[in-house]
PDB file of C-alpha atoms in Angstrom:
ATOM      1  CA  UNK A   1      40.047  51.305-179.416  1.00  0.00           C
ATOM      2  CA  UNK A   2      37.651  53.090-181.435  1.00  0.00           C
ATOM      3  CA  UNK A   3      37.774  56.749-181.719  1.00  0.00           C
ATOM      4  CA  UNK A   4      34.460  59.314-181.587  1.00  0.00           C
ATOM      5  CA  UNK A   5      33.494  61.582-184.656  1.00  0.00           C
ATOM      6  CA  UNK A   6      34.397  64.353-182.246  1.00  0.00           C
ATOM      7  CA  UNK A   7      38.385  62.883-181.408  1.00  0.00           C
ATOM      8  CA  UNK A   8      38.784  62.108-185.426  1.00  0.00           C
ATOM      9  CA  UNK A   9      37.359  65.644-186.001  1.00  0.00           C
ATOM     10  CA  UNK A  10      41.040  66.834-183.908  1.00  0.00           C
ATOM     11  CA  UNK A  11      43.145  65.024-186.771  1.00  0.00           C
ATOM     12  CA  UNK A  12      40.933  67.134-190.141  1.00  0.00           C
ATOM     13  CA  UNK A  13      43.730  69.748-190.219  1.00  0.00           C
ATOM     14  CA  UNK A  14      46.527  67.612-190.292  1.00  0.00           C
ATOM     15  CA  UNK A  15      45.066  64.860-192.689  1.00  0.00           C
ATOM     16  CA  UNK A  16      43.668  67.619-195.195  1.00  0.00           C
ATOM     17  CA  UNK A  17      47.768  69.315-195.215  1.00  0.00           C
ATOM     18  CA  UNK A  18      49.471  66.292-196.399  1.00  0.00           C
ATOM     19  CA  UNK A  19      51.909  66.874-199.639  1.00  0.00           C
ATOM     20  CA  UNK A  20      50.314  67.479-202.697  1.00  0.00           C
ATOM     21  CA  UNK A  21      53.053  66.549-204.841  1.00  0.00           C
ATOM     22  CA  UNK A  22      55.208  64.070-203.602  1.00  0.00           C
ATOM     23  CA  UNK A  23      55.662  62.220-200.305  1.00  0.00           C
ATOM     24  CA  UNK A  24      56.797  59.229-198.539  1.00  0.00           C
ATOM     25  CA  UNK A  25      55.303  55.489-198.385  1.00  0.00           C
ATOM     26  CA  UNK A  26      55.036  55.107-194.640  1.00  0.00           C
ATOM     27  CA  UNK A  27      53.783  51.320-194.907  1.00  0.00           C
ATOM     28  CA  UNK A  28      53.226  48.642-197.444  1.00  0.00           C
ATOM     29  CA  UNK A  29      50.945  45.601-196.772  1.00  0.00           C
ATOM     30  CA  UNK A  30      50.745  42.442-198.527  1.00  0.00           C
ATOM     31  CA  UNK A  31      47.469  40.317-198.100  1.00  0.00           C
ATOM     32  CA  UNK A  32      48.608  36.978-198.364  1.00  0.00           C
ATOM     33  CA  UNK A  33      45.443  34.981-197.470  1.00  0.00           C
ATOM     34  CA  UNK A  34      41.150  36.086-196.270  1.00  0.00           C
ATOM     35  CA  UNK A  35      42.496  39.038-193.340  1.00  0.00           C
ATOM     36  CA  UNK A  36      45.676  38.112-193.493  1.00  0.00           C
ATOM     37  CA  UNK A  37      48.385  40.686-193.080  1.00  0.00           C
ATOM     38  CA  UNK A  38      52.300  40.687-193.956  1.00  0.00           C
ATOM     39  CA  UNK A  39      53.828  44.104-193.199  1.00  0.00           C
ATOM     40  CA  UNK A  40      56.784  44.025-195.676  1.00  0.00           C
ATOM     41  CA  UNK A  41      59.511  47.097-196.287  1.00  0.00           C
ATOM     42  CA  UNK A  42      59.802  46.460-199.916  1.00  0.00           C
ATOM     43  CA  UNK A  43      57.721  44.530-202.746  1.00  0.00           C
ATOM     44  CA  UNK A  44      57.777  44.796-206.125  1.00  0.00           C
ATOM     45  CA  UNK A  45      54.588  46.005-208.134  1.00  0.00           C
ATOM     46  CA  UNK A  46      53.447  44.182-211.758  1.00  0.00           C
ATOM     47  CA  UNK A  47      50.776  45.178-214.389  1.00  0.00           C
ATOM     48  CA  UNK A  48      49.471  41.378-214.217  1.00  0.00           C
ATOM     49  CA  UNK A  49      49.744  40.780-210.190  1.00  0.00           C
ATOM     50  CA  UNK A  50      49.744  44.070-208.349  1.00  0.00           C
ATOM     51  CA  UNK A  51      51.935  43.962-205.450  1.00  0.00           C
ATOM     52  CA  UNK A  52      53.651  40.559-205.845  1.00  0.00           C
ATOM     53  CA  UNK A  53      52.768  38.008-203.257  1.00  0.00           C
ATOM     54  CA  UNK A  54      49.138  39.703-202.238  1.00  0.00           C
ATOM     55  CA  UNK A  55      45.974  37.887-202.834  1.00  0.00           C
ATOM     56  CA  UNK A  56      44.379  40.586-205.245  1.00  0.00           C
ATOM     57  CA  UNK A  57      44.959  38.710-207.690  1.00  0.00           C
ATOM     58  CA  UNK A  58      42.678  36.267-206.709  1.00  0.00           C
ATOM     59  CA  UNK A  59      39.880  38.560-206.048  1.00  0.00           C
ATOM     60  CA  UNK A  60      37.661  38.092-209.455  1.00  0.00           C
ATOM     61  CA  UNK A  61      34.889  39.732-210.901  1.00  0.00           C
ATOM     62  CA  UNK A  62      31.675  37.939-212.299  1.00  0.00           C
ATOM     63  CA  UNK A  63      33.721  37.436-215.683  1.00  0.00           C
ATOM     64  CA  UNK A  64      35.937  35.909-213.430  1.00  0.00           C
ATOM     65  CA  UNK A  65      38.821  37.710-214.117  1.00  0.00           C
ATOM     66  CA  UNK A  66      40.838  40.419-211.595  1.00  0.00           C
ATOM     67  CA  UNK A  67      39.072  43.507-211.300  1.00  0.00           C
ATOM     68  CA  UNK A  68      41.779  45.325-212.943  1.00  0.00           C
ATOM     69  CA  UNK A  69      40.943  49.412-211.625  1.00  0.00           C
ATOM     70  CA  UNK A  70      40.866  47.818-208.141  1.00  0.00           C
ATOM     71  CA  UNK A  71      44.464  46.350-208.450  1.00  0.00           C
ATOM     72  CA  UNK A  72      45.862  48.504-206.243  1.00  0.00           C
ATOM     73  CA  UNK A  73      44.624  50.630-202.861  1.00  0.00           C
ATOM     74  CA  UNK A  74      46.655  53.668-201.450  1.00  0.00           C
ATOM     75  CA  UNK A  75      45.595  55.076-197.912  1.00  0.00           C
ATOM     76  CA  UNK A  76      46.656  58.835-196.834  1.00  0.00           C
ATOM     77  CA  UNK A  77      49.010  57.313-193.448  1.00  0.00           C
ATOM     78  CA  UNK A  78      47.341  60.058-191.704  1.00  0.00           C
ATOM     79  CA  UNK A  79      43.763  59.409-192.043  1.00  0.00           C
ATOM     80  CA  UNK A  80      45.096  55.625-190.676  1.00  0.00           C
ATOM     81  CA  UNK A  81      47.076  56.782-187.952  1.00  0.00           C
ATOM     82  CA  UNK A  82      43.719  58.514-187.058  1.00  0.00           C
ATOM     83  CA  UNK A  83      40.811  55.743-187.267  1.00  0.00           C
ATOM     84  CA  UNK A  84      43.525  53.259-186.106  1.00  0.00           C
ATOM     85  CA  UNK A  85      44.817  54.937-183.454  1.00  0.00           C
ATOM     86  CA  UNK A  86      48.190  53.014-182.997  1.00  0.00           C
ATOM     87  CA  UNK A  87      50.223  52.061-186.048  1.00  0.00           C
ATOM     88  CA  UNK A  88      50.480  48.349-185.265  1.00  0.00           C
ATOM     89  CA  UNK A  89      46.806  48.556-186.587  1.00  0.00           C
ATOM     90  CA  UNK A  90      47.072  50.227-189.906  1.00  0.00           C
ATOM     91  CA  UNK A  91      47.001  46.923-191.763  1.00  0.00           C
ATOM     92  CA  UNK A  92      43.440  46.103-190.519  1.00  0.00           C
ATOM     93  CA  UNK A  93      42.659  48.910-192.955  1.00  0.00           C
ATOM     94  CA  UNK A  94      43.348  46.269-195.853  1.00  0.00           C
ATOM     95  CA  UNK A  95      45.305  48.846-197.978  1.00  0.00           C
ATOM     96  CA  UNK A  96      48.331  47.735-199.426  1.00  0.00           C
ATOM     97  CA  UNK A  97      49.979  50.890-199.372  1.00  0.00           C
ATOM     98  CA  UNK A  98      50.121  54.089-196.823  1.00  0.00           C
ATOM     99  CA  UNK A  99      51.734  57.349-198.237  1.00  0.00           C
ATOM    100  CA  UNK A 100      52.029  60.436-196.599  1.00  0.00           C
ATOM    101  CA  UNK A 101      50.000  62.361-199.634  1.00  0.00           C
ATOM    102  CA  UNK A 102      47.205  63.963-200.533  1.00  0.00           C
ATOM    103  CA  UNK A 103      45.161  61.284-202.285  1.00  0.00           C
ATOM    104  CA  UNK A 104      41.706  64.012-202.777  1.00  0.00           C
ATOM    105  CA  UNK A 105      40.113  63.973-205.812  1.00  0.00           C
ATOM    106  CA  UNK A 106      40.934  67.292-206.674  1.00  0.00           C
ATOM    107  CA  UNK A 107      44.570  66.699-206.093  1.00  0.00           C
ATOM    108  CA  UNK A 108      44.784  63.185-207.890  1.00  0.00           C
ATOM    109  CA  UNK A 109      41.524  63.048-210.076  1.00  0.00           C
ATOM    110  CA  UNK A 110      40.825  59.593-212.246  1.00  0.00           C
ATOM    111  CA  UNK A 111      43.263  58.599-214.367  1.00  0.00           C
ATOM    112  CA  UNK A 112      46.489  61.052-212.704  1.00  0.00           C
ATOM    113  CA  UNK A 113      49.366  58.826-212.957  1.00  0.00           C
ATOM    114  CA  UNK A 114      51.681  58.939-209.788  1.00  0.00           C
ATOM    115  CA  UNK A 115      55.348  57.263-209.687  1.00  0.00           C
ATOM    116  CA  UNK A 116      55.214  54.768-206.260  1.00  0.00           C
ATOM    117  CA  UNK A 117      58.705  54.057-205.837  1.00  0.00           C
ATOM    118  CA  UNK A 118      60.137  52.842-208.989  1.00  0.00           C
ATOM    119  CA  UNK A 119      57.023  52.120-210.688  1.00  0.00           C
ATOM    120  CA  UNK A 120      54.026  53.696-212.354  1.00  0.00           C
ATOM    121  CA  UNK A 121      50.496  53.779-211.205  1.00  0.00           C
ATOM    122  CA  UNK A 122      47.459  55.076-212.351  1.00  0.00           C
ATOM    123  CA  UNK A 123      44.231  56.593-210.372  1.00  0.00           C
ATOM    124  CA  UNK A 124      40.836  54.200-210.917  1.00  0.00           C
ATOM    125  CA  UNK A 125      37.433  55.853-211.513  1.00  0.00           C
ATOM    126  CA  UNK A 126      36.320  52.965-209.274  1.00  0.00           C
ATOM    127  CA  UNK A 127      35.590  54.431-206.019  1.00  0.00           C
ATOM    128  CA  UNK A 128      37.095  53.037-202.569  1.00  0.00           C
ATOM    129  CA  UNK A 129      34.577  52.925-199.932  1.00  0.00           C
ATOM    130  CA  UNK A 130      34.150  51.428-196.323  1.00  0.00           C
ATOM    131  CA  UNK A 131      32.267  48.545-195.563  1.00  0.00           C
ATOM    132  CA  UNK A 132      31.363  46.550-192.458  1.00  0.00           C
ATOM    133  CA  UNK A 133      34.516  45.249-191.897  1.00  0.00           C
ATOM    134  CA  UNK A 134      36.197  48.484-191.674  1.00  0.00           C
ATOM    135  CA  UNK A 135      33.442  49.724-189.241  1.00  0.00           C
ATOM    136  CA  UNK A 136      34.118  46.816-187.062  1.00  0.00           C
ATOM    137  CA  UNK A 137      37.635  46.957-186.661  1.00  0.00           C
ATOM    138  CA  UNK A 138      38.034  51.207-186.337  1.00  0.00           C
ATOM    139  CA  UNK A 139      34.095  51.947-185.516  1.00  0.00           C
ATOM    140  CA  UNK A 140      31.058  53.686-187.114  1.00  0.00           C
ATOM    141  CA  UNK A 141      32.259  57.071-186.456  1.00  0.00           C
ATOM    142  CA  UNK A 142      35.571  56.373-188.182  1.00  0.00           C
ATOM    143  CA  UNK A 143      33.492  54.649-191.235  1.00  0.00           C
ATOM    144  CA  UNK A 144      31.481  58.483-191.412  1.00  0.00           C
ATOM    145  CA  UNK A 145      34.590  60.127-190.883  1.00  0.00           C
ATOM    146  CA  UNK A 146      35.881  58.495-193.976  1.00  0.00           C
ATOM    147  CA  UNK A 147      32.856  57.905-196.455  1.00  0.00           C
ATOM    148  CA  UNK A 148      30.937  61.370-195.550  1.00  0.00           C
ATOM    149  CA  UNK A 149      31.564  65.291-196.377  1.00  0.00           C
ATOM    150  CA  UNK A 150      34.891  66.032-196.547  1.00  0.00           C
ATOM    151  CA  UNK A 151      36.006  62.310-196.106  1.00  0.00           C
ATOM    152  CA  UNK A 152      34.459  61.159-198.571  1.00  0.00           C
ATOM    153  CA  UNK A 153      35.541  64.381-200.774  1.00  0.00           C
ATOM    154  CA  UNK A 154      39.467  63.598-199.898  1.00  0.00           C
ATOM    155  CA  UNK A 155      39.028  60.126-200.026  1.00  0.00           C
ATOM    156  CA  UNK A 156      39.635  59.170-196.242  1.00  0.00           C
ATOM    157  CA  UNK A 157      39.237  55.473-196.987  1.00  0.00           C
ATOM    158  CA  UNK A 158      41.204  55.609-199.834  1.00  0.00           C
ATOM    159  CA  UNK A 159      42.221  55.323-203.877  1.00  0.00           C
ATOM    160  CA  UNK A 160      41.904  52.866-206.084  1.00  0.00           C
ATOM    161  CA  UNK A 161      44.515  52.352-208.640  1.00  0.00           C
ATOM    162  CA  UNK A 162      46.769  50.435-211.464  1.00  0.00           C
ATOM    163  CA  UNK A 163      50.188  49.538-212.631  1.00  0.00           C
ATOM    164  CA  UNK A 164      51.126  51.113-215.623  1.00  0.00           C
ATOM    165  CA  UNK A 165      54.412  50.280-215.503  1.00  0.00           C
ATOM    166  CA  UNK A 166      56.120  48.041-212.650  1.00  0.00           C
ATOM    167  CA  UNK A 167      58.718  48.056-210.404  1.00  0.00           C
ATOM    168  CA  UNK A 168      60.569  47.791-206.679  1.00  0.00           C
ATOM    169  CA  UNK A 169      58.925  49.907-203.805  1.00  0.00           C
ATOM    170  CA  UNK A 170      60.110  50.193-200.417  1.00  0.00           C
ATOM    171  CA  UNK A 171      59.222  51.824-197.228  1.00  0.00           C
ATOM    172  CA  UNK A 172      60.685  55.767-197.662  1.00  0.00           C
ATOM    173  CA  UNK A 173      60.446  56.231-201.514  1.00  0.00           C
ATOM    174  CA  UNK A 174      58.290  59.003-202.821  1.00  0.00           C
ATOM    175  CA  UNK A 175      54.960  59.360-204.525  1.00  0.00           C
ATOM    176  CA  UNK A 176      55.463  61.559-206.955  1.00  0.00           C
ATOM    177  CA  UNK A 177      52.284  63.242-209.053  1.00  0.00           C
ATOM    178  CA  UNK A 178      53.383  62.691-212.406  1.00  0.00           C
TER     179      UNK A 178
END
């Protein structure tokens, strides 16, 4: 189920056209537990907790304390719907939220603040990269595709980000560059 560098190459065009100033959220994922996944068509999002009822929260830091600018994680639903290749297996992604939007750095540089539903989040300077897990569950070609050249330049594997301000989501409201 994995695709080549040369199949993920068919999807560039189509990934690097996604909205630029609003879109939809295709998919939101709660992580309840260790690779644990609860597909969910609303949530609500809080400046203490992130998305309410995902184990972020519980992720710490060596202060031991929630890495705040890692709160959040938004995936472009395109670049999933190419390393995943079905949609059942977004989640395996481990991105709580998929948006049909341009997520680039040029379009949404650190500290842009985008409107997710009803509330407010903010872009993190801390940089969301594969790792080994992602590699084994969509393959080393997908972890290039999204951590190398233009990948890594639109942010393939995604955005980190923060609640400014929080508030209901759902499956179908807009992300909105504020």
């Amino acid at each position: 189920m994995h695709r080549t560098t040369t199949e993920l190459e068919v999807f560039l065009d189509g990934i690097l056209d996604a909205p630029k100033d609003a879109g939809p959220i295709e998919m939101i994922v709660r992580r309840p537990g260790e690779n644990e996944r609860e597909i969910v068509e609303s949530g609500e999002l809080s400046t203490t907790e992130g998305l309410i009822g995902d184990n972020w929260v519980l992720r710490v830091d060596e202060d031991g304390e929630p890495h705040m600018a890692a709160q959040l994680t938004l995936m472009n639903a395109r670049v999933a719907d190419a390393v995943a290749v079905t949609r059942e297996r977004w989640p395996l992604a481990g991105d709580q939220i998929y948006v049909d939007f341009d997520i680039s750095h040029e379009n949404l540089p650190a500290g842009t603040r985008i409107r997710v539903g009803e509330a407010t989040v903010e872009i993190s300077e801390v940089p969301h990269t594969g790792c080994a897990k992602f590699s084994g569950r969509f393959g080393a070609d997908a972890l290039r595709f999204a951590n190398v050249g233009p990948g890594r330049d639109n942010r393939f594997r995604g955005v980190n980000a923060f609640v400014v301000e929080g508030g209901a989501i759902a499956v179908g409201d807009k992300v909105t560059k504020l």
